[in-house]
XYZ file of C-alpha atoms in Angstrom:
56
model
C 98.186 98.140 114.984
C 98.619 94.805 113.240
C 100.986 92.204 114.698
C 102.585 89.294 112.834
C 101.828 85.870 114.352
C 102.656 82.453 112.907
C 99.957 79.804 112.512
C 100.615 76.823 114.764
C 99.085 74.448 112.196
C 100.610 75.386 108.839
C 103.295 77.979 109.740
C 101.770 80.760 107.621
C 102.321 84.343 108.800
C 99.056 85.929 109.993
C 98.376 89.606 110.709
C 96.291 90.075 113.859
C 94.760 93.409 114.898
C 95.851 94.698 118.318
C 93.400 97.127 119.922
C 95.126 100.077 121.654
C 94.682 100.193 125.429
C 94.860 103.530 127.255
C 98.171 103.941 129.038
C 99.987 107.095 130.131
C 103.538 105.750 130.046
C 103.740 103.252 127.191
C 101.967 101.917 124.103
C 99.918 98.857 125.052
C 97.711 96.679 122.884
C 95.241 93.841 123.384
C 94.977 91.050 120.837
C 92.269 88.376 120.668
C 92.952 85.193 122.618
C 92.552 83.157 119.405
C 92.689 83.971 115.699
C 91.780 82.177 112.458
C 94.583 81.408 110.012
C 93.921 82.907 106.582
C 95.770 80.031 104.878
C 94.505 76.799 106.461
C 91.526 78.079 108.475
C 92.903 76.647 111.724
C 92.182 78.318 115.048
C 95.408 79.478 116.703
C 96.198 80.831 120.169
C 97.858 84.249 120.326
C 101.368 84.122 121.797
C 102.362 86.102 124.905
C 103.946 89.546 124.360
C 106.236 91.061 123.171
C 104.775 90.965 119.675
C 106.363 91.874 116.345
C 104.540 94.661 114.469
C 103.463 93.555 110.989
C 104.968 95.318 107.976
C 102.782 98.048 106.506
């Protein structure tokens, strides 16, 4: 599932892939600790959950 994060450098919305993690009672995902902004190329730190799913 993709999650919408905001770049800390330029403020552009970035879609980051969250890998599903096995869980019996809830949907859980892992996202990378850092991600590259598609707009400015800056390296950003992923925020703590809860995360907003990106629009399809």
